[in-house]
Short mmCIF file of C-alpha atoms in Angstrom, two decimals:
data_model
loop_
_atom_site.label_atom_id
_atom_site.label_comp_id
_atom_site.label_asym_id
_atom_site.label_seq_id
_atom_site.Cartn_x
_atom_site.Cartn_y
_atom_site.Cartn_z
CA UNK A 255 0.07 0.41 0.29
CA UNK A 256 1.53 3.42 -1.29
CA UNK A 257 2.20 5.95 2.02
CA UNK A 258 1.00 9.07 1.63
CA UNK A 259 2.98 12.48 3.62
CA UNK A 260 2.33 16.26 3.17
CA UNK A 261 6.32 17.63 3.02
CA UNK A 262 7.35 20.76 4.31
CA UNK A 263 10.71 20.69 3.43
CA UNK A 264 11.65 22.66 -0.33
CA UNK A 265 11.87 20.26 -3.49
CA UNK A 266 15.79 20.81 -3.60
CA UNK A 267 16.64 19.93 -0.71
CA UNK A 268 14.24 16.46 -0.21
CA UNK A 269 15.65 13.35 -0.37
CA UNK A 270 13.52 11.09 -3.00
CA UNK A 271 13.79 8.28 -5.68
CA UNK A 272 12.06 11.36 -8.46
CA UNK A 273 10.61 15.06 -7.70
CA UNK A 274 7.75 15.61 -9.86
CA UNK A 275 6.87 18.35 -11.85
CA UNK A 276 4.56 19.74 -13.40
CA UNK A 277 4.54 21.55 -17.45
CA UNK A 278 1.91 23.18 -19.42
CA UNK A 279 2.06 24.87 -22.80
CA UNK A 280 1.31 28.77 -23.58
CA UNK A 281 0.89 29.68 -26.56
CA UNK A 282 3.60 28.05 -28.27
CA UNK A 283 5.81 27.68 -25.26
CA UNK A 284 6.56 25.14 -23.17
CA UNK A 285 6.51 26.28 -19.10
CA UNK A 286 7.17 24.69 -16.11
CA UNK A 287 3.85 24.75 -13.33
CA UNK A 288 3.22 26.14 -9.85
CA UNK A 289 4.94 24.45 -7.69
CA UNK A 290 8.55 23.41 -9.53
CA UNK A 291 10.16 26.71 -9.53
CA UNK A 292 12.70 25.17 -6.75
CA UNK A 293 14.07 22.87 -9.58
CA UNK A 294 13.45 26.06 -12.44
CA UNK A 295 15.99 27.00 -10.30
CA UNK A 296 18.48 24.66 -10.50
CA UNK A 297 18.34 24.37 -13.71
CA UNK A 298 19.17 28.36 -13.98
CA UNK A 299 15.33 28.82 -14.77
CA UNK A 300 16.01 26.96 -18.67
CA UNK A 301 13.41 23.57 -17.50
CA UNK A 302 11.39 24.10 -20.20
CA UNK A 303 13.77 24.91 -22.28
CA UNK A 304 15.73 21.39 -21.95
CA UNK A 305 12.30 19.48 -21.66
CA UNK A 306 11.67 21.13 -25.74
CA UNK A 307 14.43 19.93 -26.58
CA UNK A 308 13.66 16.64 -25.24
CA UNK A 309 10.76 16.51 -27.22
CA UNK A 310 8.13 17.15 -24.18
CA UNK A 311 5.37 19.18 -25.28
CA UNK A 312 3.38 20.11 -21.87
CA UNK A 313 0.26 17.61 -23.21
CA UNK A 314 -1.91 15.45 -21.01
CA UNK A 315 -0.67 12.05 -20.10
CA UNK A 316 2.41 13.35 -21.58
CA UNK A 317 5.57 12.62 -19.01
CA UNK A 318 9.49 12.79 -19.88
CA UNK A 319 11.95 12.09 -17.81
CA UNK A 320 15.64 13.96 -16.84
CA UNK A 321 18.86 13.11 -14.70
CA UNK A 322 18.47 16.61 -11.95
CA UNK A 323 21.86 18.75 -11.93
CA UNK A 324 23.89 19.87 -8.79
CA UNK A 325 21.67 21.34 -6.18
CA UNK A 326 18.60 18.78 -6.45
CA UNK A 327 18.35 15.95 -3.37
CA UNK A 328 16.22 14.30 -5.89
CA UNK A 329 18.99 11.83 -8.96
CA UNK A 330 15.46 12.99 -11.15
CA UNK A 331 13.45 14.60 -12.44
CA UNK A 332 9.28 13.66 -14.49
CA UNK A 333 8.14 16.24 -15.84
CA UNK A 334 5.01 15.28 -16.16
CA UNK A 335 2.06 17.94 -19.21
CA UNK A 336 -0.72 19.38 -17.47
CA UNK A 337 -1.92 20.57 -20.93
CA UNK A 338 -3.14 23.60 -21.72
CA UNK A 339 -1.94 26.78 -18.81
CA UNK A 340 -5.11 28.30 -17.26
CA UNK A 341 -6.29 32.02 -17.78
CA UNK A 342 -4.66 34.30 -16.04
CA UNK A 343 -5.91 33.79 -11.66
CA UNK A 344 -6.93 30.89 -12.64
CA UNK A 345 -5.82 27.10 -11.30
CA UNK A 346 -5.50 23.84 -13.17
CA UNK A 347 -8.68 21.74 -13.34
CA UNK A 348 -8.34 18.85 -10.90
CA UNK A 349 -8.89 16.23 -12.53
CA UNK A 350 -5.80 17.74 -14.60
CA UNK A 351 -3.54 17.65 -12.07
CA UNK A 352 -5.22 13.94 -10.98
CA UNK A 353 -4.33 12.41 -14.09
CA UNK A 354 -1.20 13.78 -14.06
CA UNK A 355 -0.07 12.26 -10.56
CA UNK A 356 -1.22 9.32 -12.16
CA UNK A 357 0.14 9.07 -14.65
CA UNK A 358 4.27 9.98 -12.72
CA UNK A 359 2.85 7.15 -9.86
CA UNK A 360 2.50 4.23 -13.21
CA UNK A 361 5.47 6.18 -14.41
CA UNK A 362 7.98 5.76 -11.67
CA UNK A 363 6.39 2.20 -10.35
CA UNK A 364 9.80 0.63 -9.02
CA UNK A 365 11.02 3.35 -7.06
CA UNK A 366 10.76 3.36 -2.80
CA UNK A 367 9.86 6.97 -3.39
CA UNK A 368 8.75 10.29 -5.00
CA UNK A 369 8.24 14.10 -4.68
CA UNK A 370 5.13 15.95 -6.21
CA UNK A 371 5.66 19.72 -6.74
CA UNK A 372 2.76 20.12 -8.38
CA UNK A 373 0.52 22.89 -8.37
CA UNK A 374 -1.72 22.05 -4.55
CA UNK A 375 -3.34 25.92 -4.54
CA UNK A 376 -5.78 25.30 -2.41
CA UNK A 377 -7.52 21.98 0.13
CA UNK A 378 -9.18 20.37 -3.52
CA UNK A 379 -6.27 20.92 -5.47
CA UNK A 380 -4.62 18.89 -2.69
CA UNK A 381 -6.90 16.09 -2.64
CA UNK A 382 -6.88 15.44 -6.95
CA UNK A 383 -3.27 15.01 -6.48
CA UNK A 384 -3.20 13.02 -3.44
CA UNK A 385 -5.42 11.12 -5.01
CA UNK A 386 -4.66 10.19 -8.69
CA UNK A 387 -1.08 9.42 -7.24
CA UNK A 388 -2.48 6.55 -5.17
CA UNK A 389 -3.92 5.83 -7.12
CA UNK A 390 -1.68 5.81 -9.66
CA UNK A 391 0.95 3.26 -8.09
CA UNK A 392 -2.21 1.28 -8.25
CA UNK A 393 -1.21 -2.94 -9.62
CA UNK A 394 -2.20 -6.11 -9.06
CA UNK A 395 0.32 -8.05 -8.56
CA UNK A 396 -1.43 -11.05 -6.23
CA UNK A 397 -0.90 -13.56 -8.65
CA UNK A 398 2.80 -12.91 -9.33
CA UNK A 399 5.36 -13.87 -8.56
CA UNK A 400 7.60 -12.44 -5.95
CA UNK A 401 11.04 -12.40 -6.35
CA UNK A 402 12.87 -10.40 -4.05
CA UNK A 403 14.07 -8.51 -7.88
CA UNK A 404 10.56 -7.74 -8.30
CA UNK A 405 9.78 -4.31 -8.48
CA UNK A 406 6.85 -2.56 -6.51
CA UNK A 407 4.66 -0.10 -6.82
CA UNK A 408 6.24 3.88 -5.49
CA UNK A 409 6.04 2.78 -2.11
CA UNK A 410 6.08 7.19 -1.36
CA UNK A 411 3.73 9.70 -1.86
CA UNK A 412 5.51 13.01 -0.43
CA UNK A 413 2.63 16.23 -1.18
CA UNK A 414 5.51 19.02 -1.19
CA UNK A 415 3.20 22.96 -0.88
CA UNK A 416 0.66 21.17 0.32
CA UNK A 417 0.75 22.35 4.85
CA UNK A 418 0.62 19.64 6.96
CA UNK A 419 -0.16 21.58 10.33
CA UNK A 420 -3.74 23.40 8.19
CA UNK A 421 -6.81 21.62 8.86
CA UNK A 422 -8.31 21.90 5.07
CA UNK A 423 -4.95 20.18 3.18
CA UNK A 424 -4.93 17.50 6.02
CA UNK A 425 -7.84 16.62 6.19
CA UNK A 426 -8.44 17.14 2.42
CA UNK A 427 -5.56 14.55 1.88
CA UNK A 428 -7.09 11.92 4.57
CA UNK A 429 -9.87 11.40 2.75
CA UNK A 430 -7.85 10.77 -0.07
CA UNK A 431 -6.30 8.15 0.28
CA UNK A 432 -9.21 6.79 2.61
CA UNK A 433 -10.88 6.98 -0.67
CA UNK A 434 -8.18 6.56 -2.61
CA UNK A 435 -7.37 2.78 -0.79
CA UNK A 436 -11.65 1.85 -1.09
CA UNK A 437 -11.54 2.11 -4.68
CA UNK A 438 -7.99 0.14 -4.83
CA UNK A 439 -10.41 -2.42 -2.73
CA UNK A 440 -12.67 -2.62 -5.24
CA UNK A 441 -10.01 -3.26 -8.21
CA UNK A 442 -8.17 -5.79 -6.49
CA UNK A 443 -11.56 -7.73 -6.10
CA UNK A 444 -12.60 -7.01 -9.40
CA UNK A 445 -9.31 -8.49 -10.59
CA UNK A 446 -9.57 -11.62 -8.92
CA UNK A 447 -10.30 -14.92 -10.95
CA UNK A 448 -13.29 -16.21 -10.56
CA UNK A 449 -11.80 -19.13 -9.26
CA UNK A 450 -11.02 -17.50 -6.76
CA UNK A 451 -13.89 -14.92 -6.38
CA UNK A 452 -16.75 -16.82 -6.31
CA UNK A 453 -20.21 -15.27 -4.26
CA UNK A 454 -19.09 -16.97 -0.18
CA UNK A 455 -16.00 -15.44 -1.43
CA UNK A 456 -16.93 -12.45 -2.04
CA UNK A 457 -19.07 -11.94 0.95
CA UNK A 458 -17.01 -13.56 3.31
CA UNK A 459 -14.45 -10.60 2.05
CA UNK A 460 -16.96 -8.50 3.19
CA UNK A 461 -17.13 -10.48 6.86
CA UNK A 462 -14.26 -9.86 7.65
CA UNK A 463 -13.83 -5.91 5.64
CA UNK A 464 -17.08 -5.17 8.68
CA UNK A 465 -15.82 -6.73 11.53
CA UNK A 466 -12.30 -3.99 10.42
CA UNK A 467 -15.06 -0.54 10.15
CA UNK A 468 -17.63 -1.62 12.37
CA UNK A 469 -19.82 -2.30 9.64
CA UNK A 470 -23.49 -5.08 10.23
CA UNK A 471 -22.74 -7.80 7.33
CA UNK A 472 -25.84 -10.26 6.83
CA UNK A 473 -25.09 -13.02 4.37
CA UNK A 474 -28.48 -14.70 2.47
CA UNK A 475 -26.97 -18.06 1.59
CA UNK A 476 -28.84 -19.94 -1.22
CA UNK A 477 -31.40 -21.48 1.86
CA UNK A 478 -31.89 -18.69 3.31
CA UNK A 479 -32.14 -17.18 -0.51
CA UNK A 480 -35.27 -19.58 -1.40
CA UNK A 481 -37.24 -19.16 2.53
CA UNK A 482 -37.54 -15.40 1.42
CA UNK A 483 -38.34 -16.41 -2.59
CA UNK A 484 -35.66 -14.53 -4.13
CA UNK A 485 -36.46 -16.15 -7.64
CA UNK A 486 -33.76 -14.30 -10.07
CA UNK A 487 -30.45 -14.49 -7.57
CA UNK A 488 -31.27 -18.43 -7.09
CA UNK A 489 -32.55 -18.03 -10.93
CA UNK A 490 -29.41 -16.93 -11.68
CA UNK A 491 -27.12 -18.86 -9.36
CA UNK A 492 -29.13 -22.26 -10.51
CA UNK A 493 -26.33 -23.02 -12.93
CA UNK A 494 -23.23 -22.80 -10.82
CA UNK A 495 -22.00 -25.42 -8.19
CA UNK A 496 -20.46 -22.26 -6.61
CA UNK A 497 -24.66 -20.89 -5.14
CA UNK A 498 -25.49 -17.66 -5.19
CA UNK A 499 -25.47 -15.03 -1.69
CA UNK A 500 -27.37 -12.09 -0.71
CA UNK A 501 -25.10 -9.23 1.31
CA UNK A 502 -26.42 -5.90 3.22
CA UNK A 503 -23.76 -4.46 4.24
CA UNK A 504 -24.69 -1.41 6.78
CA UNK A 505 -22.91 1.63 7.94
CA UNK A 506 -25.00 3.62 10.25
CA UNK A 507 -23.55 6.88 12.43
CA UNK A 508 -26.04 7.74 15.52
CA UNK A 509 -26.49 11.84 13.67
CA UNK A 510 -27.57 10.96 10.97
CA UNK A 511 -30.77 11.78 8.93
CA UNK A 512 -30.42 10.51 5.50
CA UNK A 513 -30.12 6.94 4.14
CA UNK A 514 -28.50 6.41 0.80
CA UNK A 515 -28.84 2.34 0.17
CA UNK A 516 -27.12 1.32 -2.93
CA UNK A 517 -26.89 -1.86 -4.43
CA UNK A 518 -24.58 -3.85 -6.50
CA UNK A 519 -24.88 -6.59 -9.16
CA UNK A 520 -22.32 -9.20 -8.90
CA UNK A 521 -22.07 -11.93 -10.92
CA UNK A 522 -18.63 -13.29 -10.12
CA UNK A 523 -18.34 -14.44 -13.81
CA UNK A 524 -21.06 -14.55 -16.69
CA UNK A 525 -20.43 -17.22 -19.30
CA UNK A 526 -24.01 -16.05 -20.38
CA UNK A 527 -25.31 -18.83 -19.20
CA UNK A 528 -27.35 -21.25 -21.57
CA UNK A 529 -27.28 -18.29 -23.39
CA UNK A 530 -23.47 -19.00 -24.41
CA UNK A 531 -21.85 -15.76 -25.28
CA UNK A 532 -18.98 -16.45 -28.13
CA UNK A 533 -15.59 -16.29 -28.35
CA UNK A 534 -14.58 -13.76 -27.49
CA UNK A 535 -16.88 -12.24 -24.52
CA UNK A 536 -16.65 -14.18 -22.37
CA UNK A 537 -12.49 -13.81 -21.28
CA UNK A 538 -13.16 -10.03 -18.81
CA UNK A 539 -16.01 -11.76 -17.40
CA UNK A 540 -14.97 -11.77 -14.45
CA UNK A 541 -15.38 -7.79 -14.05
CA UNK A 542 -19.45 -8.83 -13.74
CA UNK A 543 -18.79 -7.76 -10.33
CA UNK A 544 -17.76 -4.70 -9.97
CA UNK A 545 -20.73 -2.90 -9.15
CA UNK A 546 -21.56 -4.67 -6.16
CA UNK A 547 -17.56 -4.18 -5.54
CA UNK A 548 -18.04 -0.37 -5.59
CA UNK A 549 -20.94 -0.54 -4.11
CA UNK A 550 -19.22 -2.36 -0.61
CA UNK A 551 -15.86 -0.36 -1.14
CA UNK A 552 -18.44 2.93 -1.69
CA UNK A 553 -19.08 1.45 2.30
CA UNK A 554 -16.64 0.97 3.65
CA UNK A 555 -15.33 4.70 2.52
CA UNK A 556 -18.76 5.86 4.53
CA UNK A 557 -17.76 4.89 7.78
CA UNK A 558 -13.89 5.59 7.70
CA UNK A 559 -15.06 9.35 6.53
CA UNK A 560 -17.33 9.49 9.14
CA UNK A 561 -20.40 10.30 7.56
CA UNK A 562 -23.46 11.43 9.06
CA UNK A 563 -25.34 9.27 6.36
CA UNK A 564 -26.56 5.86 6.76
CA UNK A 565 -25.08 4.09 3.55
CA UNK A 566 -26.50 0.22 3.09
CA UNK A 567 -25.16 -1.53 0.39
CA UNK A 568 -26.22 -4.39 -1.10
CA UNK A 569 -25.11 -6.86 -3.19
CA UNK A 570 -26.60 -9.35 -5.56
CA UNK A 571 -23.84 -12.40 -5.91
CA UNK A 572 -24.38 -14.93 -8.71
CA UNK A 573 -22.25 -16.84 -11.06
CA UNK A 574 -24.19 -17.51 -14.10
CA UNK A 575 -23.15 -20.59 -15.53
CA UNK A 576 -24.47 -23.84 -17.90
CA UNK A 577 -25.92 -26.79 -16.66
CA UNK A 578 -28.73 -29.68 -15.93
CA UNK A 579 -30.02 -27.56 -13.69
CA UNK A 580 -29.43 -24.09 -15.80
CA UNK A 581 -32.77 -22.08 -16.79
CA UNK A 582 -33.59 -22.21 -20.28
CA UNK A 583 -34.94 -19.60 -22.15
CA UNK A 584 -38.24 -19.42 -22.08
CA UNK A 585 -38.25 -20.43 -18.45
CA UNK A 586 -39.73 -17.83 -15.48
CA UNK A 587 -38.77 -16.65 -12.37
CA UNK A 588 -40.95 -15.78 -9.54
CA UNK A 589 -39.40 -12.77 -8.16
CA UNK A 590 -38.73 -11.54 -3.97
CA UNK A 591 -41.35 -8.15 -4.85
CA UNK A 592 -44.66 -11.56 -6.26
CA UNK A 593 -43.92 -10.17 -9.68
CA UNK A 594 -43.41 -13.09 -13.03
CA UNK A 595 -40.06 -13.09 -14.79
CA UNK A 596 -40.24 -15.05 -18.41
CA UNK A 597 -36.28 -15.33 -18.98
CA UNK A 598 -36.21 -14.71 -22.33
CA UNK A 599 -32.56 -14.36 -22.50
CA UNK A 600 -30.11 -15.39 -19.82
CA UNK A 601 -27.62 -13.66 -20.40
CA UNK A 602 -29.35 -10.90 -19.10
CA UNK A 603 -28.64 -11.96 -16.14
CA UNK A 604 -27.87 -9.23 -13.89
CA UNK A 605 -31.66 -7.66 -14.26
CA UNK A 606 -32.99 -10.86 -12.47
CA UNK A 607 -30.30 -10.50 -9.60
CA UNK A 608 -30.15 -6.24 -9.45
CA UNK A 609 -34.62 -6.48 -9.49
CA UNK A 610 -34.42 -9.01 -5.77
CA UNK A 611 -32.00 -6.91 -4.36
CA UNK A 612 -33.54 -3.45 -5.22
CA UNK A 613 -37.07 -4.23 -3.95
CA UNK A 614 -35.47 -5.92 -0.85
CA UNK A 615 -34.00 -2.42 -0.73
CA UNK A 616 -37.16 -0.86 -0.99
CA UNK A 617 -38.53 -1.96 2.23
CA UNK A 618 -35.96 0.02 3.89
CA UNK A 619 -37.72 3.55 2.86
CA UNK A 620 -34.42 4.57 2.21
CA UNK A 621 -34.47 8.13 1.28
CA UNK A 622 -32.89 7.23 -2.20
CA UNK A 623 -31.37 4.08 -4.12
CA UNK A 624 -28.52 4.18 -6.88
CA UNK A 625 -27.31 0.81 -8.30
CA UNK A 626 -24.25 0.66 -9.99
CA UNK A 627 -24.18 -2.50 -13.15
CA UNK A 628 -22.30 -3.44 -15.62
CA UNK A 629 -25.66 -4.85 -17.11
CA UNK A 630 -25.25 -4.03 -20.52
CA UNK A 631 -23.10 -4.02 -24.33
CA UNK A 632 -25.54 -1.69 -25.68
CA UNK A 633 -24.77 1.16 -22.99
CA UNK A 634 -21.07 0.80 -24.13
CA UNK A 635 -22.43 1.11 -27.62
CA UNK A 636 -24.16 4.78 -26.58
CA UNK A 637 -21.79 5.69 -24.83
CA UNK A 638 -18.33 4.07 -25.10
CA UNK A 639 -15.38 2.37 -23.31
CA UNK A 640 -15.34 5.93 -20.73
CA UNK A 641 -18.35 6.43 -19.61
CA UNK A 642 -21.47 5.06 -17.34
CA UNK A 643 -25.14 5.96 -18.33
CA UNK A 644 -26.65 7.16 -15.87
CA UNK A 645 -31.30 6.50 -15.85
CA UNK A 646 -34.40 7.06 -13.06
CA UNK A 647 -36.55 8.08 -11.57
CA UNK A 648 -37.09 11.74 -11.21
CA UNK A 649 -34.76 13.77 -13.40
CA UNK A 650 -33.09 16.19 -10.40
CA UNK A 651 -31.74 13.26 -9.42
CA UNK A 652 -30.49 12.00 -12.66
CA UNK A 653 -28.78 15.97 -12.63
CA UNK A 654 -27.82 15.62 -9.66
CA UNK A 655 -25.60 12.74 -9.64
CA UNK A 656 -23.88 13.85 -13.86
CA UNK A 657 -23.36 16.38 -11.56
CA UNK A 658 -21.40 14.79 -8.52
CA UNK A 659 -19.97 12.76 -11.96
CA UNK A 660 -18.15 15.60 -13.48
CA UNK A 661 -17.74 17.54 -10.56
CA UNK A 662 -15.46 14.37 -9.01
CA UNK A 663 -13.83 13.09 -12.28
CA UNK A 664 -16.25 10.09 -13.00
CA UNK A 665 -17.66 10.56 -17.05
CA UNK A 666 -20.85 10.09 -17.33
CA UNK A 667 -24.02 10.99 -19.59
CA UNK A 668 -27.48 10.89 -17.98
CA UNK A 669 -30.04 8.88 -19.84
CA UNK A 670 -33.81 8.83 -21.30
CA UNK A 671 -35.78 6.06 -19.57
CA UNK A 672 -38.63 6.16 -22.99
CA UNK A 673 -41.80 4.38 -21.79
CA UNK A 674 -42.53 3.25 -25.30
CA UNK A 675 -39.79 0.59 -24.92
CA UNK A 676 -41.37 -0.69 -21.84
CA UNK A 677 -44.11 -2.44 -24.00
CA UNK A 678 -41.35 -4.94 -26.37
CA UNK A 679 -40.98 -6.38 -22.58
CA UNK A 680 -45.02 -7.51 -22.00
CA UNK A 681 -44.86 -11.80 -21.82
CA UNK A 682 -48.06 -13.83 -23.00
CA UNK A 683 -46.53 -16.52 -20.44
CA UNK A 684 -44.83 -13.57 -16.80
CA UNK A 685 -45.78 -9.98 -15.19
CA UNK A 686 -42.62 -9.15 -18.12
CA UNK A 687 -39.66 -10.39 -19.86
CA UNK A 688 -36.39 -9.86 -18.72
CA UNK A 689 -35.65 -8.41 -22.65
CA UNK A 690 -37.26 -6.91 -25.19
CA UNK A 691 -36.83 -4.07 -28.13
CA UNK A 692 -32.46 -4.61 -29.14
CA UNK A 693 -32.53 -1.04 -30.31
CA UNK A 694 -31.18 1.47 -27.26
CA UNK A 695 -30.95 -1.67 -25.32
CA UNK A 696 -29.51 -0.20 -22.22
CA UNK A 697 -32.61 2.08 -22.14
CA UNK A 698 -34.56 -1.60 -22.03
CA UNK A 699 -32.90 -3.58 -18.86
CA UNK A 700 -33.11 0.22 -16.88
CA UNK A 701 -36.93 0.42 -16.95
CA UNK A 702 -36.63 -3.64 -16.06
CA UNK A 703 -35.10 -2.25 -13.28
CA UNK A 704 -38.06 0.06 -12.92
CA UNK A 705 -40.58 -1.82 -12.02
CA UNK A 706 -38.68 -3.33 -8.94
CA UNK A 707 -38.00 0.31 -6.95
CA UNK A 708 -40.69 0.60 -3.71
CA UNK A 709 -43.92 3.40 -5.42
CA UNK A 710 -42.14 6.39 -4.37
CA UNK A 711 -38.65 5.98 -3.20
CA UNK A 712 -36.08 7.87 -6.37
CA UNK A 713 -34.00 5.87 -7.61
CA UNK A 714 -31.32 5.74 -9.63
CA UNK A 715 -29.30 3.22 -12.04
CA UNK A 716 -26.14 3.59 -13.33
CA UNK A 717 -24.75 1.40 -16.10
CA UNK A 718 -21.09 1.35 -15.50
CA UNK A 719 -20.48 -1.33 -18.43
CA UNK A 720 -17.63 1.00 -20.20
CA UNK A 721 -15.36 2.16 -17.77
CA UNK A 722 -16.05 -0.86 -15.65
CA UNK A 723 -12.70 -2.52 -16.57
CA UNK A 724 -9.98 -1.19 -19.32
CA UNK A 725 -8.87 -2.98 -22.19
CA UNK A 726 -6.26 -1.20 -23.28
CA UNK A 727 -3.33 0.59 -21.68
CA UNK A 728 -2.96 2.18 -18.78
CA UNK A 729 -3.69 5.75 -18.95
CA UNK A 730 -3.37 8.81 -15.96
CA UNK A 731 -4.73 6.96 -12.89
CA UNK A 732 -6.17 4.48 -14.64
CA UNK A 733 -4.79 0.62 -15.26
CA UNK A 734 -5.27 -1.92 -16.89
CA UNK A 735 -8.55 -4.37 -15.96
CA UNK A 736 -10.61 -2.95 -13.17
CA UNK A 737 -10.84 0.47 -12.39
CA UNK A 738 -13.81 0.68 -9.20
CA UNK A 739 -15.10 3.37 -11.53
CA UNK A 740 -18.41 4.63 -9.80
CA UNK A 741 -16.82 4.92 -6.01
CA UNK A 742 -15.87 8.64 -6.10
CA UNK A 743 -19.85 9.72 -7.85
CA UNK A 744 -20.80 7.24 -5.12
CA UNK A 745 -19.82 8.34 -1.76
CA UNK A 746 -19.82 11.89 -2.45
CA UNK A 747 -23.53 11.10 -3.12
CA UNK A 748 -22.66 9.31 0.81
CA UNK A 749 -21.53 12.94 1.80
CA UNK A 750 -23.89 15.07 0.46
CA UNK A 751 -26.41 13.68 2.03
CA UNK A 752 -24.26 14.10 4.46
CA UNK A 753 -24.98 17.69 4.14
CA UNK A 754 -28.16 17.37 3.92
CA UNK A 755 -28.36 17.31 0.00
CA UNK A 756 -30.01 13.47 -0.83
#
């Protein structure tokens, strides 16, 4: 785990493996960003010129290493691009700083300590740089041989320019560390192979964390699910030797006035079931529990931050496999709500487990429910691989979540729930089918889920199918593999609830 410190030392005097500075484009010129004045002085004011000679342009995502001159204790200077310089009197955007710090931490993989001399004009900037560095330093190495020569992630991040005695700066750094560590917890779960992360082992991980952080955890196993009539979760897990679970994990605060319920899709492996996925579409399906991982991490983060709000997570965990006992296309499931669902496609399983969890969460009458799921390929077709979709039964709530996502640096887009698409899910056999029109499939899934939300409860649905698992080269603070998408948005929403804004 990467350590984080706020250092009062100067950039020239701090001993570290590398000094990280920011550079930006100002017209046709390359300029050194605030925070690196001492480093520029060590280069006799020619740091920008030297970097230009090496081909640096200041573009976002760019990183240029060069040996440090005499006068600096660190042997290496790493310049990261911040893009265009802000207008006079304005600061660099927090997401720009977050990505730059993440880029630096990735480049410095294997280093013991790095000093970050990036612009930290206020507490928001401190939080962004700290968060980016800690997220960028992430690596999933649990299944790799740990020899003595094996490189490890950056071990320590020292933020220069931040003030350790300033209450706002200190609080920003502590919050950033808690949130980043919980995002990395979600990433670890998402990256864990499905032969090791089953519904039972996922539930056990929640119980362990619950004891550590004072959370109340309740686990319904297959017998309790059958007794309770959770037909959706049981139907999805029927084909697997690893039986399903429904986990309730709750953080409560004695001064809380608002309760936020979070529901996460937790398909620990999705083969598609009898509607089997073709080759090329099932190799990364260990990530189909990303929603549950995000919900779990958010509840732990709320506890670590001591938020004055009640935050309850519902993790609907199952493994979707084909076998002689698996649910077949054409089967009808009786859900926890009492509604019947005709299963036309067993690969539309996420909405089935979520439906049961949404109904159960509604029974507690929270102030709002948000479900999170890698739900549809259709949402990826609509929004790409870096943006999640937001649907809701309340336009103002949908807008609030969109604003929060933008505030914390997560790409999202509000999506509609067109009433005319509901008819496509009419079934001649059951109350509703789990499939509807092919066009607008992501919206159809949202309409299906809405059927299982308690009357009068504000609800939103986040389809994180695109950004939950990154298959390309790492960028910024985003690694290859599980990303922890939506955790920052959910934590900020919980903070809003604590502030009475839900």
